[in-house]
PDB file of C-alpha atoms in Angstrom:
ATOM      1  CA  GLY T   5     -23.938 180.686 189.385  1.00  0.00           C
ATOM      2  CA  GLY T   6     -26.402 180.532 192.250  1.00  0.00           C
ATOM      3  CA  SER T   7     -27.049 177.461 194.324  1.00  0.00           C
ATOM      4  CA  GLY T   8     -30.114 175.815 195.710  1.00  0.00           C
ATOM      5  CA  GLY T   9     -29.785 172.973 198.168  1.00  0.00           C
ATOM      6  CA  LYS T  10     -26.816 170.684 197.603  1.00  0.00           C
ATOM      7  CA  TRP T  11     -26.146 171.404 193.939  1.00  0.00           C
ATOM      8  CA  ALA T  12     -25.502 174.419 191.746  1.00  0.00           C
ATOM      9  CA  THR T  13     -28.639 175.320 189.822  1.00  0.00           C
ATOM     10  CA  GLN T  14     -27.032 177.619 187.264  1.00  0.00           C
ATOM     11  CA  GLY T  15     -23.836 177.489 185.256  1.00  0.00           C
ATOM     12  CA  THR T  16     -22.165 178.093 181.915  1.00  0.00           C
ATOM     13  CA  LEU T  17     -21.919 175.655 179.028  1.00  0.00           C
ATOM     14  CA  LEU T  18     -18.509 176.159 177.415  1.00  0.00           C
ATOM     15  CA  MET T  19     -19.288 175.571 173.766  1.00  0.00           C
ATOM     16  CA  GLY T  20     -15.666 175.015 172.671  1.00  0.00           C
ATOM     17  CA  PRO T  21     -14.989 172.106 175.067  1.00  0.00           C
ATOM     18  CA  TYR T  22     -18.501 170.723 174.474  1.00  0.00           C
ATOM     19  CA  LEU T  23     -17.957 170.608 170.699  1.00  0.00           C
ATOM     20  CA  ALA T  24     -14.532 169.004 171.224  1.00  0.00           C
ATOM     21  CA  ALA T  25     -16.214 166.319 173.359  1.00  0.00           C
ATOM     22  CA  ALA T  26     -18.860 165.805 170.668  1.00  0.00           C
ATOM     23  CA  GLU T  27     -16.141 165.494 168.030  1.00  0.00           C
ATOM     24  CA  ASP T  28     -14.490 162.761 170.132  1.00  0.00           C
ATOM     25  CA  ASP T  29     -17.779 160.911 170.848  1.00  0.00           C
ATOM     26  CA  ARG T  30     -17.185 161.427 174.580  1.00  0.00           C
ATOM     27  CA  THR T  31     -19.437 159.366 176.852  1.00  0.00           C
ATOM     28  CA  TRP T  32     -20.908 160.280 180.225  1.00  0.00           C
ATOM     29  CA  GLN T  33     -18.913 157.445 181.780  1.00  0.00           C
ATOM     30  CA  GLN T  34     -15.693 159.220 180.751  1.00  0.00           C
ATOM     31  CA  LEU T  35     -16.625 162.355 182.701  1.00  0.00           C
ATOM     32  CA  LYS T  36     -15.730 162.919 186.347  1.00  0.00           C
ATOM     33  CA  GLY T  37     -18.501 162.633 188.919  1.00  0.00           C
ATOM     34  CA  THR T  38     -20.918 160.529 186.883  1.00  0.00           C
ATOM     35  CA  SER T  39     -20.364 157.205 188.639  1.00  0.00           C
ATOM     36  CA  GLY T  40     -23.403 156.186 190.640  1.00  0.00           C
ATOM     37  CA  HIS T  41     -25.747 157.995 188.243  1.00  0.00           C
ATOM     38  CA  ALA T  42     -27.186 155.246 186.056  1.00  0.00           C
ATOM     39  CA  GLU T  43     -29.123 157.765 183.965  1.00  0.00           C
ATOM     40  CA  LEU T  44     -25.836 159.350 182.838  1.00  0.00           C
ATOM     41  CA  SER T  45     -24.672 156.804 180.298  1.00  0.00           C
ATOM     42  CA  GLY T  46     -23.877 156.695 176.602  1.00  0.00           C
ATOM     43  CA  THR T  47     -22.735 159.532 174.354  1.00  0.00           C
ATOM     44  CA  VAL T  48     -22.887 163.078 175.723  1.00  0.00           C
ATOM     45  CA  PHE T  49     -25.146 165.178 173.510  1.00  0.00           C
ATOM     46  CA  ILE T  50     -27.653 168.001 173.667  1.00  0.00           C
ATOM     47  CA  THR T  51     -31.214 167.257 172.587  1.00  0.00           C
ATOM     48  CA  SER T  52     -32.313 169.919 170.124  1.00  0.00           C
ATOM     49  CA  THR T  53     -35.170 170.211 167.664  1.00  0.00           C
ATOM     50  CA  ASP T  54     -35.101 169.372 163.955  1.00  0.00           C
ATOM     51  CA  PRO T  55     -32.980 172.140 162.370  1.00  0.00           C
ATOM     52  CA  VAL T  56     -34.853 171.887 159.061  1.00  0.00           C
ATOM     53  CA  THR T  57     -38.293 172.580 160.558  1.00  0.00           C
ATOM     54  CA  SER T  58     -37.542 174.315 163.873  1.00  0.00           C
ATOM     55  CA  ASN T  59     -36.072 177.715 164.621  1.00  0.00           C
ATOM     56  CA  SER T  60     -34.265 176.678 167.831  1.00  0.00           C
ATOM     57  CA  GLY T  61     -32.673 173.665 166.122  1.00  0.00           C
ATOM     58  CA  ALA T  62     -31.358 175.845 163.296  1.00  0.00           C
ATOM     59  CA  LEU T  63     -30.038 178.511 165.672  1.00  0.00           C
ATOM     60  CA  TYR T  64     -28.222 175.789 167.654  1.00  0.00           C
ATOM     61  CA  LEU T  65     -26.318 174.930 164.463  1.00  0.00           C
ATOM     62  CA  ALA T  66     -25.656 178.633 163.804  1.00  0.00           C
ATOM     63  CA  ALA T  67     -23.991 179.053 167.207  1.00  0.00           C
ATOM     64  CA  ALA T  68     -22.167 175.703 167.074  1.00  0.00           C
ATOM     65  CA  SER T  69     -20.795 176.288 163.559  1.00  0.00           C
ATOM     66  CA  TYR T  70     -19.624 179.780 164.567  1.00  0.00           C
ATOM     67  CA  VAL T  71     -17.627 178.364 167.492  1.00  0.00           C
ATOM     68  CA  ALA T  72     -16.385 175.342 165.522  1.00  0.00           C
ATOM     69  CA  ASP T  73     -15.029 177.577 162.741  1.00  0.00           C
ATOM     70  CA  GLY T  74     -12.949 179.700 165.101  1.00  0.00           C
ATOM     71  CA  GLY T  75     -15.459 182.458 165.763  1.00  0.00           C
ATOM     72  CA  ARG T  76     -16.401 183.004 162.123  1.00  0.00           C
ATOM     73  CA  VAL T  77     -19.925 183.126 160.747  1.00  0.00           C
ATOM     74  CA  ALA T  78     -20.498 180.985 157.639  1.00  0.00           C
ATOM     75  CA  THR T  79     -20.600 183.315 154.633  1.00  0.00           C
ATOM     76  CA  ASP T  80     -20.384 180.828 151.758  1.00  0.00           C
ATOM     77  CA  ALA T  81     -20.875 177.161 150.854  1.00  0.00           C
ATOM     78  CA  ARG T  82     -17.220 176.373 151.642  1.00  0.00           C
ATOM     79  CA  ALA T  83     -17.646 177.560 155.223  1.00  0.00           C
ATOM     80  CA  VAL T  84     -20.761 175.391 155.595  1.00  0.00           C
ATOM     81  CA  GLU T  85     -18.781 172.396 154.280  1.00  0.00           C
ATOM     82  CA  ARG T  86     -15.974 172.980 156.807  1.00  0.00           C
ATOM     83  CA  THR T  87     -18.221 172.391 159.809  1.00  0.00           C
ATOM     84  CA  ALA T  88     -20.699 170.002 158.136  1.00  0.00           C
ATOM     85  CA  PRO T  89     -19.221 166.748 159.581  1.00  0.00           C
ATOM     86  CA  LEU T  90     -19.458 168.070 163.157  1.00  0.00           C
ATOM     87  CA  MET T  91     -22.932 169.564 162.622  1.00  0.00           C
ATOM     88  CA  ARG T  92     -24.048 166.179 161.243  1.00  0.00           C
ATOM     89  CA  LYS T  93     -22.686 164.483 164.351  1.00  0.00           C
ATOM     90  CA  LEU T  94     -24.524 166.910 166.680  1.00  0.00           C
ATOM     91  CA  VAL T  95     -27.828 166.155 164.951  1.00  0.00           C
ATOM     92  CA  GLN T  96     -27.579 162.486 164.035  1.00  0.00           C
ATOM     93  CA  VAL T  97     -26.505 161.301 167.500  1.00  0.00           C
ATOM     94  CA  GLN T  98     -29.987 162.364 168.672  1.00  0.00           C
ATOM     95  CA  GLY T  99     -31.977 159.999 166.464  1.00  0.00           C
ATOM     96  CA  ALA T 100     -35.558 161.175 165.890  1.00  0.00           C
ATOM     97  CA  GLN T 101     -36.050 164.875 166.622  1.00  0.00           C
ATOM     98  CA  GLN T 102     -39.106 166.902 167.570  1.00  0.00           C
ATOM     99  CA  THR T 103     -40.284 169.906 165.563  1.00  0.00           C
ATOM    100  CA  SER T 104     -41.000 172.048 168.643  1.00  0.00           C
ATOM    101  CA  SER T 105     -38.901 172.711 171.764  1.00  0.00           C
ATOM    102  CA  ASP T 106     -42.005 172.267 173.945  1.00  0.00           C
ATOM    103  CA  ALA T 107     -42.063 168.440 173.770  1.00  0.00           C
ATOM    104  CA  PRO T 108     -38.392 167.778 174.686  1.00  0.00           C
ATOM    105  CA  PHE T 109     -38.665 170.277 177.562  1.00  0.00           C
ATOM    106  CA  ARG T 110     -41.783 168.562 178.931  1.00  0.00           C
ATOM    107  CA  ASP T 111     -40.006 165.191 178.659  1.00  0.00           C
ATOM    108  CA  PHE T 112     -36.998 166.642 180.471  1.00  0.00           C
ATOM    109  CA  ILE T 113     -39.076 168.106 183.314  1.00  0.00           C
ATOM    110  CA  SER T 114     -40.965 164.825 183.748  1.00  0.00           C
ATOM    111  CA  GLY T 115     -37.650 162.967 184.067  1.00  0.00           C
ATOM    112  CA  VAL T 116     -37.815 160.876 180.893  1.00  0.00           C
ATOM    113  CA  GLY T 117     -35.731 163.025 178.552  1.00  0.00           C
ATOM    114  CA  ASN T 118     -32.035 163.330 177.765  1.00  0.00           C
ATOM    115  CA  PRO T 119     -29.959 164.912 180.618  1.00  0.00           C
ATOM    116  CA  LEU T 120     -29.080 167.878 178.364  1.00  0.00           C
ATOM    117  CA  VAL T 121     -31.818 169.621 176.385  1.00  0.00           C
ATOM    118  CA  LEU T 122     -31.701 172.877 174.429  1.00  0.00           C
ATOM    119  CA  VAL T 123     -34.666 175.119 175.270  1.00  0.00           C
ATOM    120  CA  TYR T 124     -35.529 178.794 175.252  1.00  0.00           C
ATOM    121  CA  GLU T 125     -34.836 180.813 178.400  1.00  0.00           C
ATOM    122  CA  SER T 126     -38.507 181.847 178.275  1.00  0.00           C
ATOM    123  CA  GLN T 127     -39.577 178.212 178.800  1.00  0.00           C
ATOM    124  CA  VAL T 128     -37.477 177.944 181.963  1.00  0.00           C
ATOM    125  CA  ALA T 129     -38.512 181.373 183.277  1.00  0.00           C
ATOM    126  CA  SER T 130     -42.193 180.614 182.661  1.00  0.00           C
ATOM    127  CA  LEU T 131     -41.871 177.266 184.462  1.00  0.00           C
ATOM    128  CA  LEU T 132     -40.175 178.886 187.463  1.00  0.00           C
ATOM    129  CA  MET T 133     -42.777 181.642 187.734  1.00  0.00           C
ATOM    130  CA  SER T 134     -45.701 179.211 187.604  1.00  0.00           C
ATOM    131  CA  SER T 135     -44.394 176.228 189.623  1.00  0.00           C
ATOM    132  CA  GLN T 136     -43.732 175.201 193.187  1.00  0.00           C
ATOM    133  CA  ARG T 137     -40.081 174.549 194.101  1.00  0.00           C
ATOM    134  CA  GLN T 138     -40.593 170.767 194.257  1.00  0.00           C
ATOM    135  CA  GLU T 139     -42.031 170.726 190.722  1.00  0.00           C
ATOM    136  CA  VAL T 140     -38.746 172.100 189.373  1.00  0.00           C
ATOM    137  CA  GLY T 141     -36.846 169.118 190.792  1.00  0.00           C
ATOM    138  CA  ASP T 142     -33.108 168.954 190.172  1.00  0.00           C
ATOM    139  CA  LEU T 143     -33.169 171.375 187.235  1.00  0.00           C
ATOM    140  CA  VAL T 144     -29.832 173.009 186.392  1.00  0.00           C
ATOM    141  CA  VAL T 145     -29.800 175.877 183.886  1.00  0.00           C
ATOM    142  CA  LEU T 146     -26.680 176.195 181.726  1.00  0.00           C
ATOM    143  CA  TYR T 147     -26.269 179.325 179.629  1.00  0.00           C
ATOM    144  CA  PRO T 148     -24.086 178.651 176.554  1.00  0.00           C
ATOM    145  CA  ASP T 149     -21.103 181.026 176.503  1.00  0.00           C
ATOM    146  CA  THR T 150     -21.886 181.530 172.800  1.00  0.00           C
ATOM    147  CA  THR T 151     -25.490 181.499 171.639  1.00  0.00           C
ATOM    148  CA  VAL T 152     -28.032 183.134 169.344  1.00  0.00           C
ATOM    149  CA  SER T 153     -31.010 185.082 170.650  1.00  0.00           C
ATOM    150  CA  SER T 154     -34.317 184.284 168.994  1.00  0.00           C
ATOM    151  CA  ASP T 155     -36.304 187.405 168.179  1.00  0.00           C
ATOM    152  CA  HIS T 156     -40.072 186.973 167.978  1.00  0.00           C
ATOM    153  CA  THR T 157     -40.996 189.348 165.175  1.00  0.00           C
ATOM    154  CA  LEU T 158     -44.501 190.534 164.306  1.00  0.00           C
ATOM    155  CA  VAL T 159     -45.010 191.346 160.603  1.00  0.00           C
ATOM    156  CA  PRO T 160     -48.121 193.544 160.247  1.00  0.00           C
ATOM    157  CA  LEU T 161     -50.108 193.101 157.032  1.00  0.00           C
ATOM    158  CA  THR T 162     -52.800 195.667 157.867  1.00  0.00           C
ATOM    159  CA  ASP T 163     -53.158 198.878 159.865  1.00  0.00           C
ATOM    160  CA  HIS T 164     -54.792 196.887 162.671  1.00  0.00           C
ATOM    161  CA  GLY T 165     -51.785 194.571 162.664  1.00  0.00           C
ATOM    162  CA  ARG T 166     -49.465 197.579 162.935  1.00  0.00           C
ATOM    163  CA  GLU T 167     -51.486 198.882 165.883  1.00  0.00           C
ATOM    164  CA  LEU T 168     -51.229 195.470 167.558  1.00  0.00           C
ATOM    165  CA  GLY T 169     -47.456 195.516 167.074  1.00  0.00           C
ATOM    166  CA  GLU T 170     -47.228 198.938 168.721  1.00  0.00           C
ATOM    167  CA  LEU T 171     -49.407 197.783 171.621  1.00  0.00           C
ATOM    168  CA  LEU T 172     -47.258 194.688 172.179  1.00  0.00           C
ATOM    169  CA  SER T 173     -44.215 196.890 172.660  1.00  0.00           C
ATOM    170  CA  THR T 174     -45.807 199.803 174.534  1.00  0.00           C
ATOM    171  CA  ASP T 175     -48.836 198.524 176.474  1.00  0.00           C
ATOM    172  CA  PRO T 176     -47.789 197.775 180.085  1.00  0.00           C
ATOM    173  CA  VAL T 177     -50.389 195.003 180.510  1.00  0.00           C
ATOM    174  CA  LEU T 178     -49.303 193.178 177.350  1.00  0.00           C
ATOM    175  CA  ARG T 179     -45.637 193.579 178.290  1.00  0.00           C
ATOM    176  CA  LYS T 180     -46.391 192.154 181.726  1.00  0.00           C
ATOM    177  CA  LEU T 181     -48.068 189.162 180.058  1.00  0.00           C
ATOM    178  CA  ALA T 182     -44.995 188.633 177.860  1.00  0.00           C
ATOM    179  CA  VAL T 183     -42.765 188.685 180.946  1.00  0.00           C
ATOM    180  CA  ARG T 184     -45.076 186.216 182.713  1.00  0.00           C
ATOM    181  CA  HIS T 185     -44.451 183.846 179.798  1.00  0.00           C
ATOM    182  CA  GLY T 186     -40.707 184.217 180.344  1.00  0.00           C
ATOM    183  CA  PHE T 187     -39.889 186.637 177.528  1.00  0.00           C
ATOM    184  CA  ARG T 188     -37.610 189.676 177.674  1.00  0.00           C
ATOM    185  CA  PRO T 189     -39.678 192.391 175.904  1.00  0.00           C
ATOM    186  CA  GLN T 190     -37.642 195.121 174.197  1.00  0.00           C
ATOM    187  CA  GLY T 191     -37.122 198.030 176.546  1.00  0.00           C
ATOM    188  CA  ALA T 192     -38.578 196.129 179.501  1.00  0.00           C
ATOM    189  CA  ALA T 193     -35.427 194.940 181.263  1.00  0.00           C
ATOM    190  CA  ALA T 194     -36.652 196.244 184.625  1.00  0.00           C
ATOM    191  CA  GLU T 195     -39.923 194.322 184.308  1.00  0.00           C
ATOM    192  CA  PHE T 196     -38.126 191.044 183.495  1.00  0.00           C
ATOM    193  CA  THR T 197     -35.676 191.636 186.365  1.00  0.00           C
ATOM    194  CA  ALA T 198     -38.528 192.246 188.823  1.00  0.00           C
ATOM    195  CA  ALA T 199     -40.523 189.211 187.655  1.00  0.00           C
ATOM    196  CA  THR T 200     -37.550 186.837 187.937  1.00  0.00           C
ATOM    197  CA  ALA T 201     -36.094 188.330 191.136  1.00  0.00           C
ATOM    198  CA  GLY T 202     -37.052 185.230 193.127  1.00  0.00           C
ATOM    199  CA  HIS T 203     -35.433 182.880 190.608  1.00  0.00           C
ATOM    200  CA  THR T 204     -31.899 184.227 190.202  1.00  0.00           C
ATOM    201  CA  ALA T 205     -30.527 180.866 191.342  1.00  0.00           C
ATOM    202  CA  TYR T 206     -31.575 179.711 187.857  1.00  0.00           C
ATOM    203  CA  ILE T 207     -32.024 182.812 185.667  1.00  0.00           C
ATOM    204  CA  ASP T 208     -29.027 184.964 184.696  1.00  0.00           C
ATOM    205  CA  GLN T 209     -30.803 188.297 184.499  1.00  0.00           C
ATOM    206  CA  ARG T 210     -27.813 190.141 183.014  1.00  0.00           C
ATOM    207  CA  LEU T 211     -26.678 187.302 180.698  1.00  0.00           C
ATOM    208  CA  THR T 212     -23.164 187.723 182.067  1.00  0.00           C
ATOM    209  CA  GLY T 213     -20.449 186.368 179.792  1.00  0.00           C
ATOM    210  CA  VAL T 214     -22.901 185.217 177.112  1.00  0.00           C
ATOM    211  CA  ARG T 215     -21.655 186.082 173.633  1.00  0.00           C
ATOM    212  CA  GLN T 216     -24.088 186.517 170.747  1.00  0.00           C
ATOM    213  CA  ALA T 217     -23.016 184.697 167.585  1.00  0.00           C
ATOM    214  CA  PRO T 218     -23.946 186.224 164.227  1.00  0.00           C
ATOM    215  CA  VAL T 219     -26.316 184.128 162.129  1.00  0.00           C
ATOM    216  CA  PRO T 220     -25.653 183.017 158.524  1.00  0.00           C
ATOM    217  CA  THR T 221     -28.096 184.073 155.808  1.00  0.00           C
ATOM    218  CA  ALA T 222     -31.344 182.092 155.643  1.00  0.00           C
ATOM    219  CA  GLU T 223     -30.135 180.293 152.517  1.00  0.00           C
ATOM    220  CA  LEU T 224     -26.856 179.155 154.106  1.00  0.00           C
ATOM    221  CA  LEU T 225     -28.588 178.203 157.365  1.00  0.00           C
ATOM    222  CA  ARG T 226     -31.070 176.038 155.439  1.00  0.00           C
ATOM    223  CA  SER T 227     -28.163 174.372 153.636  1.00  0.00           C
ATOM    224  CA  MET T 228     -26.388 173.785 156.961  1.00  0.00           C
ATOM    225  CA  ALA T 229     -29.547 172.253 158.456  1.00  0.00           C
ATOM    226  CA  ARG T 230     -30.188 169.978 155.474  1.00  0.00           C
ATOM    227  CA  GLN T 231     -26.590 168.709 155.465  1.00  0.00           C
ATOM    228  CA  ALA T 232     -26.645 168.153 159.230  1.00  0.00           C
ATOM    229  CA  ARG T 233     -29.774 166.053 159.055  1.00  0.00           C
ATOM    230  CA  GLY T 234     -28.339 164.055 156.159  1.00  0.00           C
TER     231      GLY T 234
END
Protein backbone atom coordinates (compact mmCIF):
# COMPACT_ATOMS: atom_id res chain seq x y z
CA GLY A 1 0.00 0.00 0.00
CA GLY A 2 0.97 3.64 0.27
CA SER A 3 3.18 5.05 2.97
CA GLY A 4 3.12 8.14 5.08
CA GLY A 5 6.09 9.02 7.23
CA LYS A 6 7.95 6.07 8.71
CA TRP A 7 5.21 3.44 8.53
CA ALA A 8 2.92 1.96 5.91
CA THR A 9 -0.56 3.43 6.25
CA GLN A 10 -2.40 0.89 4.12
CA GLY A 11 -2.22 -2.87 3.76
CA THR A 12 -4.12 -6.11 3.36
CA LEU A 13 -5.52 -8.28 6.13
CA LEU A 14 -5.10 -11.91 5.05
CA MET A 15 -8.20 -13.50 6.49
CA GLY A 16 -6.94 -17.11 6.25
CA PRO A 17 -3.81 -16.55 8.39
CA TYR A 18 -5.75 -14.24 10.74
CA LEU A 19 -8.39 -16.92 11.40
CA ALA A 20 -5.64 -19.52 11.91
CA ALA A 21 -4.05 -17.21 14.50
CA ALA A 22 -7.44 -16.74 16.19
CA GLU A 23 -7.95 -20.51 16.25
CA ASP A 24 -4.58 -20.88 18.01
CA ASP A 25 -5.22 -18.03 20.50
CA ARG A 26 -2.13 -16.25 19.16
CA THR A 27 -0.93 -13.33 21.29
CA TRP A 28 0.65 -10.06 20.20
CA GLN A 29 3.81 -11.04 22.06
CA GLN A 30 4.19 -14.03 19.72
CA LEU A 31 4.27 -11.79 16.64
CA LYS A 32 7.44 -10.29 15.20
CA GLY A 33 8.06 -6.59 15.73
CA THR A 34 5.79 -6.09 18.74
CA SER A 35 8.48 -5.86 21.41
CA GLY A 36 8.73 -2.36 22.81
CA HIS A 37 5.03 -1.70 22.17
CA ALA A 38 3.37 -2.14 25.55
CA GLU A 39 -0.08 -1.56 24.07
CA LEU A 40 0.32 -4.68 21.90
CA SER A 41 -0.27 -7.39 24.47
CA GLY A 42 -2.71 -10.22 25.05
CA THR A 43 -4.72 -12.15 22.47
CA VAL A 44 -4.81 -10.83 18.90
CA PHE A 45 -8.40 -10.11 17.92
CA ILE A 46 -10.49 -7.70 15.89
CA THR A 47 -13.03 -5.57 17.74
CA SER A 48 -16.37 -5.86 15.96
CA THR A 49 -19.93 -5.00 16.90
CA ASP A 50 -22.55 -7.34 18.36
CA PRO A 51 -23.49 -9.67 15.47
CA VAL A 52 -27.02 -10.15 16.82
CA THR A 53 -27.91 -6.44 16.80
CA SER A 54 -25.43 -4.89 14.34
CA ASN A 55 -25.09 -5.26 10.60
CA SER A 56 -21.28 -4.92 10.51
CA GLY A 57 -20.84 -7.53 13.25
CA ALA A 58 -23.02 -10.01 11.36
CA LEU A 59 -21.25 -9.37 8.05
CA TYR A 60 -17.89 -9.95 9.78
CA LEU A 61 -19.11 -13.45 10.67
CA ALA A 62 -20.39 -13.97 7.12
CA ALA A 63 -16.95 -13.24 5.65
CA ALA A 64 -15.05 -15.14 8.36
CA SER A 65 -17.25 -18.25 8.09
CA TYR A 66 -16.89 -18.21 4.29
CA VAL A 67 -13.09 -18.23 4.56
CA ALA A 68 -13.05 -20.72 7.45
CA ASP A 69 -15.18 -23.20 5.49
CA GLY A 70 -12.85 -23.24 2.50
CA GLY A 71 -14.52 -20.54 0.43
CA ARG A 72 -18.05 -21.88 0.83
CA VAL A 73 -21.07 -19.86 1.91
CA ALA A 74 -23.17 -21.48 4.66
CA THR A 75 -26.29 -22.92 3.04
CA ASP A 76 -27.68 -25.06 5.86
CA ALA A 77 -27.54 -25.60 9.63
CA ARG A 78 -24.71 -28.14 9.26
CA ALA A 79 -22.49 -25.56 7.59
CA VAL A 80 -23.22 -23.08 10.40
CA GLU A 81 -22.27 -25.77 12.95
CA ARG A 82 -18.95 -26.46 11.19
CA THR A 83 -17.62 -22.95 11.79
CA ALA A 84 -19.55 -22.22 15.01
CA PRO A 85 -16.63 -22.90 17.44
CA LEU A 86 -14.35 -20.45 15.59
CA MET A 87 -17.09 -17.83 15.19
CA ARG A 88 -17.75 -18.12 18.95
CA LYS A 89 -14.06 -17.56 19.62
CA LEU A 90 -13.96 -14.45 17.38
CA VAL A 91 -16.87 -12.91 19.29
CA GLN A 92 -16.34 -14.05 22.86
CA VAL A 93 -12.68 -12.99 23.06
CA GLN A 94 -13.96 -9.40 22.76
CA GLY A 95 -16.04 -9.37 25.94
CA ALA A 96 -18.78 -6.72 25.88
CA GLN A 97 -19.60 -5.49 22.37
CA GLN A 98 -21.12 -2.27 21.09
CA THR A 99 -24.24 -2.19 18.93
CA SER A 100 -22.86 0.44 16.53
CA SER A 101 -19.48 0.68 14.77
CA ASP A 102 -19.31 4.40 15.61
CA ALA A 103 -18.31 3.93 19.28
CA PRO A 104 -15.41 1.46 18.76
CA PHE A 105 -14.06 3.65 15.94
CA ARG A 106 -14.14 6.77 18.14
CA ASP A 107 -12.37 4.82 20.90
CA PHE A 108 -9.77 3.64 18.40
CA ILE A 109 -9.10 7.14 17.04
CA SER A 110 -8.78 8.55 20.57
CA GLY A 111 -6.18 5.89 21.39
CA VAL A 112 -8.13 3.92 24.00
CA GLY A 113 -9.49 1.10 21.84
CA ASN A 114 -8.21 -2.29 20.72
CA PRO A 115 -5.33 -2.09 18.14
CA LEU A 116 -7.53 -3.80 15.52
CA VAL A 117 -11.09 -2.59 14.96
CA LEU A 118 -13.56 -3.48 12.21
CA VAL A 119 -15.18 -0.37 10.72
CA TYR A 120 -16.77 0.71 7.47
CA GLU A 121 -14.54 2.23 4.80
CA SER A 122 -16.93 5.21 4.82
CA GLN A 123 -15.99 5.98 8.44
CA VAL A 124 -12.29 6.14 7.56
CA ALA A 125 -12.86 8.12 4.34
CA SER A 126 -15.10 10.61 6.15
CA LEU A 127 -12.49 11.05 8.90
CA LEU A 128 -9.72 11.65 6.37
CA MET A 129 -11.74 14.19 4.40
CA SER A 130 -12.68 16.18 7.50
CA SER A 131 -9.48 16.01 9.60
CA GLN A 132 -6.02 17.47 9.74
CA ARG A 133 -3.13 15.02 9.22
CA GLN A 134 -2.14 15.11 12.91
CA GLU A 135 -5.67 14.17 13.98
CA VAL A 136 -5.38 10.89 12.06
CA GLY A 137 -2.34 9.89 14.11
CA ASP A 138 -0.76 6.52 13.39
CA LEU A 139 -3.83 5.09 11.66
CA VAL A 140 -3.19 2.11 9.38
CA VAL A 141 -6.02 0.91 7.12
CA LEU A 142 -6.13 -2.82 6.39
CA TYR A 143 -8.51 -4.05 3.71
CA PRO A 144 -9.54 -7.69 4.33
CA ASP A 145 -8.69 -9.84 1.30
CA THR A 146 -12.18 -11.35 1.72
CA THR A 147 -15.02 -9.16 2.92
CA VAL A 148 -18.69 -8.30 2.47
CA SER A 149 -19.86 -4.94 1.17
CA SER A 150 -22.70 -3.36 3.11
CA ASP A 151 -25.37 -1.91 0.83
CA HIS A 152 -27.42 0.93 2.28
CA THR A 153 -30.85 0.27 0.79
CA LEU A 154 -33.78 2.69 0.76
CA VAL A 155 -37.21 1.00 0.81
CA PRO A 156 -39.83 3.52 -0.38
CA LEU A 157 -43.29 3.15 1.16
CA THR A 158 -44.87 6.08 -0.71
CA ASP A 159 -44.47 7.90 -4.02
CA HIS A 160 -42.54 10.64 -2.22
CA GLY A 161 -40.22 7.98 -0.82
CA ARG A 162 -39.67 6.62 -4.34
CA GLU A 163 -38.84 10.12 -5.58
CA LEU A 164 -36.35 10.53 -2.72
CA GLY A 165 -34.71 7.23 -3.68
CA GLU A 166 -34.34 8.40 -7.28
CA LEU A 167 -32.88 11.72 -6.15
CA LEU A 168 -30.34 10.00 -3.89
CA SER A 169 -29.00 8.09 -6.87
CA THR A 170 -29.27 10.79 -9.55
CA ASP A 171 -28.99 14.22 -7.89
CA PRO A 172 -25.36 15.43 -8.13
CA VAL A 173 -25.59 17.46 -4.89
CA LEU A 174 -26.93 14.53 -2.87
CA ARG A 175 -24.33 12.19 -4.40
CA LYS A 176 -21.61 14.67 -3.48
CA LEU A 177 -22.91 14.70 0.10
CA ALA A 178 -22.82 10.89 0.19
CA VAL A 179 -19.21 10.93 -1.02
CA ARG A 180 -18.32 13.56 1.61
CA HIS A 181 -19.55 11.08 4.22
CA GLY A 182 -17.22 8.45 2.78
CA PHE A 183 -19.72 6.39 0.79
CA ARG A 184 -19.30 4.99 -2.72
CA PRO A 185 -22.63 5.89 -4.41
CA GLN A 186 -23.71 3.55 -7.22
CA GLY A 187 -22.47 4.84 -10.55
CA ALA A 188 -20.35 7.55 -8.91
CA ALA A 189 -16.91 5.94 -8.94
CA ALA A 190 -15.32 9.05 -10.47
CA GLU A 191 -16.75 11.26 -7.73
CA PHE A 192 -15.43 8.99 -4.95
CA THR A 193 -12.03 8.79 -6.69
CA ALA A 194 -11.82 12.59 -6.96
CA ALA A 195 -12.89 13.16 -3.35
CA THR A 196 -10.35 10.70 -1.94
CA ALA A 197 -7.50 11.58 -4.33
CA GLY A 198 -5.51 13.19 -1.51
CA HIS A 199 -5.90 10.15 0.75
CA THR A 200 -4.73 7.23 -1.39
CA ALA A 201 -2.07 6.44 1.22
CA TYR A 202 -5.02 5.10 3.23
CA ILE A 203 -7.93 4.50 0.82
CA ASP A 204 -7.73 1.76 -1.83
CA GLN A 205 -9.85 3.43 -4.48
CA ARG A 206 -9.97 0.36 -6.74
CA LEU A 207 -10.31 -2.22 -3.93
CA THR A 208 -7.47 -4.18 -5.52
CA GLY A 209 -7.38 -7.84 -4.53
CA VAL A 210 -10.46 -7.59 -2.30
CA ARG A 211 -12.78 -10.54 -2.81
CA GLN A 212 -16.49 -10.26 -2.04
CA ALA A 213 -17.84 -13.18 -0.02
CA PRO A 214 -21.45 -14.26 -0.60
CA VAL A 215 -23.74 -13.83 2.40
CA PRO A 216 -25.87 -16.61 3.94
CA THR A 217 -29.64 -16.15 4.09
CA ALA A 218 -30.92 -13.86 6.86
CA GLU A 219 -32.18 -16.87 8.81
CA LEU A 220 -28.82 -18.68 8.73
CA LEU A 221 -26.90 -15.47 9.49
CA ARG A 222 -29.09 -14.86 12.55
CA SER A 223 -28.43 -18.43 13.69
CA MET A 224 -24.69 -17.95 13.16
CA ALA A 225 -24.75 -14.71 15.17
CA ARG A 226 -26.75 -16.21 18.05
CA GLN A 227 -24.43 -19.23 18.29
CA ALA A 228 -21.33 -17.02 18.14
CA ARG A 229 -22.52 -14.85 20.99
CA GLY A 230 -23.41 -17.93 23.03
